[in-house]
Amino acid sequence: MSLQVVSTISNSSLLQPGFSLLNFGGHVFFFGQKGWPKRSCPTGVFLLDIKQNELKMKPAAFSKDSCYLPPLRYPALCMLRGNVESDEYQYIIHGGKTPNNDLSDKIYIMSLVSKNSKKTTFQCIEKDLGGDVPEARYGHTINVVHSRGKSMSVIFGGRSYTPLAQRTTEKWNSVVDCLPSVFLVDFEFGCCTSYILPELQDGLSFHVSVARNDTIYILGGHSLQNNTRSPSLYKLKVDLPLGSPAVTCTILQGGISVSSAIVTQTGDTEFVLVGGYQSDNQKRLACNTIVLEDNKIEIVERASPDWTPDIKHCRMWFGCDMGKGSILLGIPGANKQLISDANYFYILRCKGAGEDKEEELTAQICSQTSTEDTGDSTPFEDSEEFCFSAEAHSFDVDDTDTYNEDDEEDESETGYWITCSASCNIDINTWVPFYSTELNKPAMILCSSGAGHWVHAQCMDLSETMLLRLSEANVKYFCNEHVDLNKGLQTPKKVVHLKKQPMKPLRKKATMKLTTPTKKSFLRRLFE
């Protein structure tokens, strides 16, 4: 086993504990960044390119018929093949935590649409399921089993929020172990079925699961309820006859009390287990070889690499399986780097020099890691770690279109992530799409007051219909703070008066002066 330092890594702040790796065609793709994606890569999916100990990140795109995929951290994911011998495969992504600390219960299926030296395009579809759908969770595992020519996915373990009826103000965001139920997911018919097995009494999270054919082995894991790391080794066997599936569990001896371990495959039936924690504050520096043959498992200790002093003395570590017997390890940079959230990265090669040849990988691996919360620390801290499976062995790609976070506009000061008003509650780390037209940034509208300024449509309580109407109509808009002021300063409308033509003066006519007749003249006229 050899340990190699990754000397230079661009945008290392995006690679925080909780991300995932996907492998398509020998190329590794990063998913699950900290915070919401920016405009340079709205999908949040990057190609990881390693050349001469330098790691670069290149944005990937989604097809037009893809759904929105949030940057989930600590999800469960695994590879899904059409059958055991198929070369075409997809990835299943379930659960995980969004940047605003909400837990997801959705299942996504990602597949590669096209790839060339310039651009990689994926298709992401949200799968609708019925029946006993697993609750939202994180820190769990998902594997695919094959039996009698059929395939199903198996979900187990994880953590979720305390039920609403049991929450208190002081511990509103507390997490608990999910019930130790086993979920079978049939993607062909879109249904889920849960099984309660008497051998599984305690919930587990951040355990390791290795699947081969119709059998899954569950190793280690942490239980919040008991604050223990189980030394038990569970064997789940799934039978898929024409009728109802059958799930059985057997408790085996020879397990390892560990959580947050990383597993990589070094052969057709051989795996290597590295890292993890044997207690809350103590890392596990030992390594083991796992061999799966003829429905049995053998775990033996093997020589550990020459760990560097930084790895030995750091409080936490995290990593992921790169495939072909290689593991990407990360440790906090602390104050040793100019960027406070940057990390040091290493590549651990578990194979010998002569064993690095292409070979068919038939087993499914799914492992996750986490540092359990200590003391009164709040759950879902960034120190939580997560390991996952990926089968990467080639990083020979072009240097074009490399993502550079420095090229991004400073959206914390200008652009979409401003404080638009006194009641503004839009934050780059917690924002989620509100309107159907939003993808990776909030909708904004220009207020015409004074020199004009931009405000968030959501902060102005605009309905989607009104927002669309304002965007299409050529009218001025005034935000909530300036609409009354604008009305007070508005000049009254000018009333247009009709112009009256002067009347022509009438000509003077001869008039007769009339006098009131006297009584005497009146009587004379009367008797005449």
Coordinates of C-alpha atoms in Angstrom, one line a residue:
M1 CA 0.0 0.0 0.0
S2 CA 1.4 3.4 -1.0
L3 CA 0.3 6.9 0.0
Q4 CA 0.7 9.8 -2.4
V5 CA 0.0 13.5 -1.7
V6 CA -2.1 15.5 -4.1
S7 CA 0.1 18.6 -4.2
T8 CA -2.3 21.0 -6.0
I9 CA -6.1 20.9 -6.0
S10 CA -8.2 23.6 -7.6
N11 CA -11.4 24.7 -5.7
S12 CA -10.7 22.3 -2.9
S13 CA -13.3 24.2 -0.8
L14 CA -16.0 22.4 -2.8
L15 CA -14.8 19.0 -1.7
Q16 CA -16.1 18.9 1.8
P17 CA -17.2 15.9 3.9
G18 CA -20.5 14.5 2.6
F19 CA -19.9 14.6 -1.2
S20 CA -20.2 11.7 -3.5
L21 CA -18.4 10.2 -6.5
L22 CA -20.0 8.7 -9.7
N23 CA -18.0 6.7 -12.2
F24 CA -19.0 6.6 -15.9
G25 CA -16.7 5.1 -18.5
G26 CA -13.7 5.2 -16.2
H27 CA -14.1 8.9 -15.4
V28 CA -15.0 10.1 -11.9
F29 CA -17.6 12.8 -11.3
F30 CA -18.0 14.8 -8.2
F31 CA -21.5 15.5 -6.8
G32 CA -22.7 17.0 -3.5
Q33 CA -20.9 20.3 -3.0
K34 CA -21.3 22.4 0.1
G35 CA -23.8 25.2 -0.6
W36 CA -26.0 25.7 -3.7
P37 CA -24.4 25.6 -7.2
K38 CA -23.3 28.7 -8.9
R39 CA -23.9 29.9 -12.5
S40 CA -20.7 28.4 -13.8
C41 CA -22.0 24.9 -13.0
P42 CA -25.7 25.0 -12.2
T43 CA -25.9 21.1 -12.1
G44 CA -23.4 20.9 -9.3
V45 CA -21.7 17.9 -11.0
F46 CA -18.0 18.1 -11.9
L47 CA -15.5 15.9 -13.7
L48 CA -12.5 15.3 -11.5
D49 CA -9.3 15.4 -13.6
I50 CA -6.0 14.3 -11.9
K51 CA -2.8 14.9 -13.8
Q52 CA 0.7 15.1 -12.3
N53 CA -0.7 15.2 -8.7
E54 CA -2.9 18.2 -9.7
L55 CA -6.7 17.8 -9.4
K56 CA -9.0 20.0 -11.6
M57 CA -12.8 20.2 -11.7
K58 CA -14.7 20.6 -14.9
P59 CA -18.5 21.3 -15.0
A60 CA -20.9 18.8 -16.4
A61 CA -24.3 19.5 -18.0
F62 CA -27.8 17.9 -17.8
S63 CA -30.1 17.1 -20.7
K64 CA -33.2 19.2 -21.3
D65 CA -35.5 16.4 -20.1
S66 CA -33.7 16.1 -16.7
C67 CA -35.2 17.0 -13.4
Y68 CA -33.7 19.3 -10.8
L69 CA -31.1 17.6 -8.6
P70 CA -30.1 19.5 -5.4
P71 CA -26.5 19.1 -4.2
L72 CA -27.3 16.3 -1.7
R73 CA -24.7 15.5 0.9
Y74 CA -24.5 12.1 2.7
P75 CA -26.9 10.3 0.4
A76 CA -26.8 6.6 -0.4
L77 CA -25.9 5.7 -3.9
C78 CA -24.9 2.6 -5.9
M79 CA -24.5 1.4 -9.4
L80 CA -27.5 -0.1 -11.2
R81 CA -26.9 -2.5 -14.1
G82 CA -29.5 -4.0 -16.4
N83 CA -28.1 -7.4 -15.4
V84 CA -25.0 -8.9 -13.9
E85 CA -23.1 -9.1 -17.2
S86 CA -24.3 -5.8 -18.7
D87 CA -21.8 -3.0 -19.5
E88 CA -24.4 -0.3 -19.4
Y89 CA -25.3 1.1 -16.0
Q90 CA -26.9 4.0 -14.1
Y91 CA -26.5 5.4 -10.6
I92 CA -29.2 5.4 -7.9
I93 CA -29.1 8.3 -5.5
H94 CA -31.4 8.2 -2.5
G95 CA -31.9 10.6 0.5
G96 CA -29.2 12.9 1.7
K97 CA -29.1 16.4 3.1
T98 CA -29.8 19.6 1.2
P99 CA -27.8 22.8 1.8
N100 CA -30.6 24.2 4.1
N101 CA -30.4 21.0 6.2
D102 CA -33.6 19.5 4.9
L103 CA -33.5 15.7 4.4
S104 CA -34.6 14.2 1.1
D105 CA -36.7 11.2 0.6
K106 CA -36.5 11.2 -3.2
I107 CA -34.8 8.7 -5.4
Y108 CA -33.0 9.9 -8.5
I109 CA -31.5 7.8 -11.4
M110 CA -28.5 9.3 -13.3
S111 CA -27.2 8.0 -16.6
L112 CA -24.6 9.3 -19.1
V113 CA -26.1 10.7 -22.3
S114 CA -22.9 11.9 -24.1
K115 CA -19.3 12.7 -23.4
N116 CA -16.5 14.2 -25.4
S117 CA -13.4 16.2 -24.7
K118 CA -15.4 19.4 -24.3
K119 CA -18.6 18.5 -22.6
T120 CA -20.3 15.8 -20.6
T121 CA -24.1 15.5 -20.5
F122 CA -26.1 13.5 -18.0
Q123 CA -29.8 12.6 -17.7
C124 CA -31.3 12.8 -14.2
I125 CA -34.8 11.4 -13.6
E126 CA -36.7 11.4 -10.3
K127 CA -38.3 8.0 -9.7
D128 CA -41.9 7.9 -8.3
L129 CA -42.4 5.0 -5.9
G130 CA -45.4 3.6 -4.0
G131 CA -45.9 1.3 -1.1
D132 CA -43.7 1.4 2.0
V133 CA -41.5 4.3 0.8
P134 CA -38.5 4.9 3.1
E135 CA -38.6 8.1 5.1
A136 CA -36.1 10.9 4.5
R137 CA -32.7 10.0 5.8
Y138 CA -29.0 10.3 5.5
G139 CA -26.0 8.1 6.4
H140 CA -27.6 4.9 5.1
T141 CA -26.7 2.5 2.3
I142 CA -28.3 1.2 -0.9
N143 CA -27.2 -2.0 -2.8
V144 CA -28.5 -4.0 -5.7
V145 CA -29.0 -7.7 -5.4
H146 CA -29.6 -10.3 -8.3
S147 CA -31.6 -13.4 -7.8
R148 CA -33.3 -15.8 -10.3
G149 CA -32.7 -13.4 -13.1
K150 CA -34.3 -10.4 -11.4
S151 CA -32.8 -7.4 -9.6
M152 CA -33.9 -5.2 -6.7
S153 CA -32.4 -2.5 -4.6
V154 CA -32.0 -2.8 -0.8
I155 CA -32.0 0.2 1.5
F156 CA -31.0 0.0 5.1
G157 CA -30.0 2.2 8.1
G158 CA -29.5 5.9 8.4
R159 CA -30.6 8.8 10.5
S160 CA -33.5 11.2 10.3
Y161 CA -35.0 14.1 12.3
T162 CA -36.9 13.5 15.5
P163 CA -40.6 13.1 14.7
L164 CA -42.6 16.4 14.9
A165 CA -44.7 15.1 17.8
Q166 CA -41.5 14.5 19.9
R167 CA -39.6 17.7 19.1
T168 CA -38.8 20.4 21.7
T169 CA -37.6 23.9 21.2
E170 CA -34.2 23.1 22.6
K171 CA -33.6 20.1 20.4
W172 CA -35.7 20.9 17.3
N173 CA -33.1 19.6 14.8
S174 CA -32.0 16.5 16.8
V175 CA -31.6 13.3 14.8
V176 CA -32.3 9.7 15.7
D177 CA -31.6 6.3 14.3
C178 CA -34.1 5.2 11.6
L179 CA -35.9 2.0 12.5
P180 CA -33.8 -1.1 11.5
S181 CA -36.2 -2.0 8.6
V182 CA -35.0 -3.5 5.3
F183 CA -36.6 -1.9 2.2
L184 CA -36.8 -3.7 -1.1
V185 CA -37.2 -1.3 -4.0
D186 CA -38.5 -2.6 -7.4
F187 CA -37.7 0.0 -10.0
E188 CA -39.4 -2.0 -12.8
F189 CA -42.8 -1.6 -11.1
G190 CA -42.1 1.3 -8.9
C191 CA -43.0 -0.2 -5.5
C192 CA -41.3 -0.5 -2.1
T193 CA -41.7 -3.2 0.6
S194 CA -40.4 -3.0 4.1
Y195 CA -39.3 -6.0 6.2
I196 CA -38.8 -6.2 10.0
L197 CA -36.2 -8.8 10.9
P198 CA -35.8 -10.0 14.5
E199 CA -32.0 -10.2 14.1
L200 CA -31.9 -6.4 13.5
Q201 CA -32.7 -4.8 16.8
D202 CA -30.8 -1.4 16.7
G203 CA -30.7 1.2 14.0
L204 CA -27.3 1.7 12.3
S205 CA -25.8 4.5 10.3
F206 CA -22.5 5.2 8.6
H207 CA -21.9 1.5 8.2
V208 CA -20.3 -0.5 5.4
S209 CA -22.3 -2.7 3.1
V210 CA -20.9 -5.0 0.4
A211 CA -23.1 -6.9 -2.0
R212 CA -22.5 -9.9 -4.2
N213 CA -25.2 -11.7 -6.2
D214 CA -28.2 -12.2 -3.8
T215 CA -26.3 -11.5 -0.5
I216 CA -25.4 -8.3 1.3
Y217 CA -22.9 -8.1 4.2
I218 CA -23.4 -5.2 6.7
L219 CA -20.3 -4.4 8.8
G220 CA -19.8 -1.9 11.6
G221 CA -21.9 1.2 11.9
H222 CA -22.8 3.6 14.8
S223 CA -26.0 3.5 16.9
L224 CA -27.1 6.8 18.4
Q225 CA -29.5 5.2 20.8
N226 CA -26.7 3.1 22.5
N227 CA -23.8 5.2 21.4
T228 CA -22.0 2.0 20.3
R229 CA -20.3 0.7 17.2
S230 CA -21.6 -2.7 16.6
P231 CA -19.0 -5.6 16.4
S232 CA -21.7 -7.7 14.7
L233 CA -21.6 -8.8 11.1
Y234 CA -25.0 -9.2 9.4
K235 CA -25.7 -11.3 6.4
L236 CA -28.8 -10.4 4.4
K237 CA -30.0 -12.9 1.8
V238 CA -32.7 -11.9 -0.7
D239 CA -34.6 -14.5 -2.7
L240 CA -36.7 -13.2 -5.6
P241 CA -39.0 -16.0 -6.8
L242 CA -42.1 -15.5 -8.9
G243 CA -44.2 -14.7 -5.9
S244 CA -43.3 -12.5 -2.9
P245 CA -39.6 -11.9 -2.1
A246 CA -38.0 -13.5 0.9
V247 CA -35.5 -11.7 3.1
T248 CA -33.5 -13.5 5.8
C249 CA -30.8 -12.2 8.2
T250 CA -28.0 -14.1 9.9
I251 CA -25.6 -12.8 12.5
L252 CA -22.0 -13.9 11.9
Q253 CA -18.9 -13.8 14.0
G254 CA -15.7 -11.9 13.1
G255 CA -17.1 -8.4 12.6
I256 CA -15.3 -5.1 13.3
S257 CA -16.4 -2.4 15.7
V258 CA -15.9 0.6 13.3
S259 CA -17.9 3.4 11.8
S260 CA -17.2 5.6 8.8
A261 CA -14.9 3.1 7.1
I262 CA -14.0 3.2 3.4
V263 CA -14.1 0.1 1.1
T264 CA -12.4 -0.3 -2.2
Q265 CA -12.4 -3.4 -4.5
T266 CA -9.0 -4.8 -5.4
G267 CA -10.1 -8.0 -7.1
D268 CA -13.1 -10.0 -8.3
T269 CA -13.8 -11.2 -4.8
E270 CA -11.4 -9.1 -2.7
F271 CA -11.9 -5.8 -1.0
V272 CA -9.9 -3.6 1.3
L273 CA -11.4 -1.7 4.3
V274 CA -9.5 1.5 5.3
G275 CA -10.0 4.2 7.9
G276 CA -13.1 4.9 10.1
Y277 CA -13.5 5.4 13.8
Q278 CA -13.3 3.0 16.6
S279 CA -14.5 5.5 19.2
D280 CA -15.9 9.1 19.1
N281 CA -12.4 10.7 19.3
Q282 CA -10.1 7.9 18.0
K283 CA -9.5 7.1 14.3
R284 CA -9.0 3.5 13.2
L285 CA -5.6 3.4 11.4
A286 CA -5.7 -0.4 10.8
C287 CA -6.6 -1.9 7.5
N288 CA -8.4 -5.2 6.6
T289 CA -8.9 -7.4 3.6
I290 CA -12.4 -8.8 2.9
V291 CA -12.8 -11.8 0.7
L292 CA -16.3 -13.0 -0.5
E293 CA -16.5 -16.5 -1.9
D294 CA -19.3 -19.1 -2.1
N295 CA -21.7 -17.3 0.2
K296 CA -19.2 -16.7 2.9
I297 CA -17.0 -13.8 4.0
E298 CA -13.5 -13.7 5.4
I299 CA -12.0 -10.7 7.1
V300 CA -8.3 -10.6 7.9
E301 CA -6.0 -7.8 9.0
R302 CA -3.4 -6.5 6.6
A303 CA -0.4 -4.2 6.7
S304 CA -1.2 -0.5 6.9
P305 CA 0.4 2.2 4.8
D306 CA 3.0 4.6 6.3
W307 CA 0.6 7.2 7.5
T308 CA 1.9 10.8 7.5
P309 CA 2.1 12.7 10.9
D310 CA -0.7 15.0 9.7
I311 CA -3.0 12.0 9.2
K312 CA -2.0 10.4 12.5
H313 CA -2.6 13.6 14.5
C314 CA -5.7 15.0 12.8
R315 CA -9.0 14.7 14.7
M316 CA -11.1 13.6 11.6
W317 CA -10.7 12.3 8.1
F318 CA -12.9 11.5 5.2
G319 CA -12.6 10.0 1.8
C320 CA -14.0 7.9 -1.0
D321 CA -13.4 4.9 -3.2
M322 CA -11.8 5.8 -6.5
G323 CA -12.0 2.2 -7.8
K324 CA -9.3 -0.2 -8.9
G325 CA -8.0 -0.3 -5.3
S326 CA -7.4 3.4 -4.9
I327 CA -8.9 5.7 -2.3
L328 CA -9.0 9.5 -2.1
L329 CA -8.4 10.6 1.5
G330 CA -8.9 14.1 2.9
I331 CA -8.0 15.8 6.2
P332 CA -8.8 19.3 7.4
G333 CA -6.4 22.0 6.5
A334 CA -7.2 23.9 9.7
N335 CA -5.1 27.1 9.9
K336 CA -2.2 25.7 7.8
Q337 CA -3.8 27.1 4.6
L338 CA -4.9 30.5 3.6
I339 CA -8.4 29.2 2.9
S340 CA -9.9 28.1 6.2
D341 CA -12.2 25.4 4.7
A342 CA -9.6 23.9 2.4
N343 CA -8.4 20.3 2.9
Y344 CA -5.3 18.2 2.3
F345 CA -5.8 15.3 0.0
Y346 CA -4.0 12.0 -0.5
I347 CA -4.4 9.0 -2.9
L348 CA -4.0 5.7 -1.2
R349 CA -3.2 2.8 -3.5
C350 CA -4.0 -0.6 -2.0
K351 CA -2.8 -2.7 -4.9
G352 CA 0.7 -3.8 -5.7
A353 CA 2.6 -2.3 -8.7
G354 CA 2.0 -5.4 -10.8
E355 CA -1.7 -5.7 -10.0
D356 CA -3.0 -2.5 -11.6
K357 CA -4.6 -4.1 -14.6
E358 CA -8.1 -3.9 -16.0
E359 CA -10.5 -6.5 -14.5
E360 CA -14.2 -7.0 -14.3
L361 CA -15.8 -5.7 -11.1
T362 CA -19.0 -7.7 -10.4
A363 CA -19.7 -6.7 -6.8
Q364 CA -21.5 -3.7 -5.6
I365 CA -20.0 -1.5 -2.9
C366 CA -21.7 1.1 -0.8
S367 CA -20.0 2.6 2.2
Q368 CA -20.4 5.8 4.2
T369 CA -18.5 7.6 6.9
S370 CA -19.4 10.1 9.6
T371 CA -17.9 11.5 12.7
E372 CA -20.6 11.1 15.3
D373 CA -21.7 14.2 17.1
T374 CA -19.9 14.7 20.5
G375 CA -21.2 16.5 23.5
D376 CA -23.8 19.2 22.9
S377 CA -22.7 19.9 19.3
T378 CA -25.5 20.4 16.9
P379 CA -26.3 17.6 14.4
F380 CA -25.4 17.8 10.7
E381 CA -22.2 19.6 11.3
D382 CA -19.7 20.0 8.5
S383 CA -17.3 17.7 10.3
E384 CA -19.5 14.7 9.5
E385 CA -17.9 12.4 7.0
F386 CA -19.2 10.2 4.3
C387 CA -17.6 7.5 2.1
F388 CA -19.1 6.1 -1.1
S389 CA -18.4 3.8 -3.9
A390 CA -16.9 4.7 -7.3
E391 CA -14.9 2.7 -9.8
A392 CA -12.5 5.1 -11.3
H393 CA -9.1 4.3 -12.8
S394 CA -8.6 6.8 -15.6
F395 CA -8.3 10.6 -15.5
D396 CA -6.9 11.1 -18.9
V397 CA -9.0 14.0 -20.1
D398 CA -8.4 17.4 -21.7
D399 CA -7.6 20.5 -19.7
T400 CA -10.3 22.5 -21.4
D401 CA -13.3 24.0 -19.6
T402 CA -11.7 23.7 -16.2
Y403 CA -14.0 25.1 -13.5
N404 CA -12.4 27.9 -11.6
E405 CA -14.3 29.2 -8.6
D406 CA -12.3 32.4 -8.7
D407 CA -13.9 33.3 -12.1
E408 CA -17.3 33.4 -10.4
E409 CA -18.7 36.8 -9.6
D410 CA -18.8 37.7 -5.9
E411 CA -22.5 37.0 -5.6
S412 CA -22.4 37.6 -1.8
E413 CA -22.0 41.4 -2.5
T414 CA -23.7 41.9 -5.9
G415 CA -25.9 39.9 -8.2
Y416 CA -28.5 37.5 -6.9
W417 CA -27.4 37.1 -3.2
I418 CA -27.8 40.7 -2.1
T419 CA -29.9 41.9 0.9
C420 CA -32.7 43.5 -1.2
S421 CA -34.8 44.9 1.6
A422 CA -35.1 45.0 5.4
S423 CA -37.3 41.8 5.3
C424 CA -35.0 39.9 2.9
N425 CA -34.4 36.3 3.9
I426 CA -32.6 35.0 0.8
D427 CA -29.3 33.3 1.8
I428 CA -26.9 31.6 -0.6
N429 CA -26.5 28.6 1.8
T430 CA -30.1 28.0 2.6
W431 CA -32.1 29.1 -0.5
V432 CA -34.2 26.6 -2.4
P433 CA -36.2 27.2 -5.7
F434 CA -39.5 28.9 -5.0
Y435 CA -40.9 29.5 -8.5
S436 CA -41.0 26.9 -11.3
T437 CA -38.8 29.2 -13.4
E438 CA -36.0 29.1 -10.9
L439 CA -33.1 26.6 -11.1
N440 CA -30.0 27.7 -9.3
K441 CA -30.6 31.4 -8.5
P442 CA -33.6 33.4 -7.1
A443 CA -35.9 35.4 -9.4
M444 CA -35.4 39.1 -9.2
I445 CA -37.3 42.2 -10.5
L446 CA -36.2 45.8 -10.9
C447 CA -37.7 48.5 -8.7
S448 CA -38.0 51.8 -10.6
S449 CA -37.6 54.0 -7.6
G450 CA -34.8 56.6 -8.0
A451 CA -31.8 55.1 -9.9
G452 CA -33.4 51.7 -9.7
H453 CA -32.4 48.6 -7.7
W454 CA -33.0 44.9 -7.8
V455 CA -35.2 43.0 -5.3
H456 CA -36.1 39.3 -4.9
A457 CA -39.5 38.4 -6.2
Q458 CA -40.0 36.0 -3.3
C459 CA -39.2 38.7 -0.7
M460 CA -41.9 41.0 -2.4
D461 CA -44.5 38.2 -1.9
L462 CA -45.2 38.2 -5.7
S463 CA -47.2 35.3 -7.0
E464 CA -45.8 33.4 -10.0
T465 CA -48.6 34.6 -12.2
M466 CA -47.9 38.3 -11.3
L467 CA -44.2 37.8 -11.7
L468 CA -44.7 36.4 -15.2
R469 CA -47.1 39.2 -16.0
L470 CA -44.6 41.9 -14.9
S471 CA -41.8 40.3 -16.9
E472 CA -43.9 40.4 -20.0
A473 CA -45.5 43.8 -19.7
N474 CA -43.6 47.0 -20.3
V475 CA -44.6 48.7 -17.0
K476 CA -42.7 50.1 -14.1
Y477 CA -42.6 48.2 -10.8
F478 CA -42.0 49.6 -7.3
C479 CA -41.0 47.4 -4.4
N480 CA -42.9 47.2 -1.1
E481 CA -40.7 49.8 0.5
H482 CA -41.1 52.4 -2.3
V483 CA -44.6 51.8 -3.6
D484 CA -46.2 54.2 -1.0
L485 CA -43.5 56.8 -1.4
N486 CA -44.0 56.7 -5.1
K487 CA -47.7 57.3 -4.8
G488 CA -47.1 60.3 -2.5
L489 CA -44.7 61.9 -4.9
Q490 CA -46.6 61.2 -8.0
T491 CA -47.6 64.3 -10.0
P492 CA -51.4 64.5 -10.5
K493 CA -52.4 63.8 -14.0
K494 CA -52.8 66.9 -16.1
V495 CA -56.3 67.7 -17.0
V496 CA -56.7 68.9 -20.6
H497 CA -59.4 71.6 -20.8
L498 CA -61.4 72.1 -24.0
K499 CA -60.7 75.4 -25.6
K500 CA -63.8 77.5 -25.8
Q501 CA -64.3 79.8 -28.8
P502 CA -65.5 83.4 -27.7
M503 CA -69.0 84.2 -28.8
K504 CA -69.4 87.0 -31.4
P505 CA -71.1 90.1 -30.0
L506 CA -74.7 90.7 -31.1
R507 CA -75.6 93.8 -33.1
K508 CA -77.7 96.4 -31.3
K509 CA -81.3 96.6 -32.5
A510 CA -83.7 99.4 -32.1
T511 CA -85.7 99.1 -28.9
M512 CA -88.9 100.6 -27.8
K513 CA -89.1 102.1 -24.4
L514 CA -92.1 100.6 -22.7
T515 CA -93.9 102.4 -20.0
T516 CA -96.4 101.3 -17.6
P517 CA -99.9 102.4 -18.6
T518 CA -101.7 104.7 -16.2
K519 CA -105.2 104.0 -14.7
K520 CA -106.9 106.7 -16.7
S521 CA -105.6 105.6 -20.1
F522 CA -106.5 102.0 -19.2
L523 CA -110.1 102.9 -18.5
R524 CA -110.4 105.0 -21.7
R525 CA -109.2 102.0 -23.8
L526 CA -111.5 99.7 -22.0
F527 CA -114.7 101.7 -22.9
E528 CA -113.7 102.6 -26.5

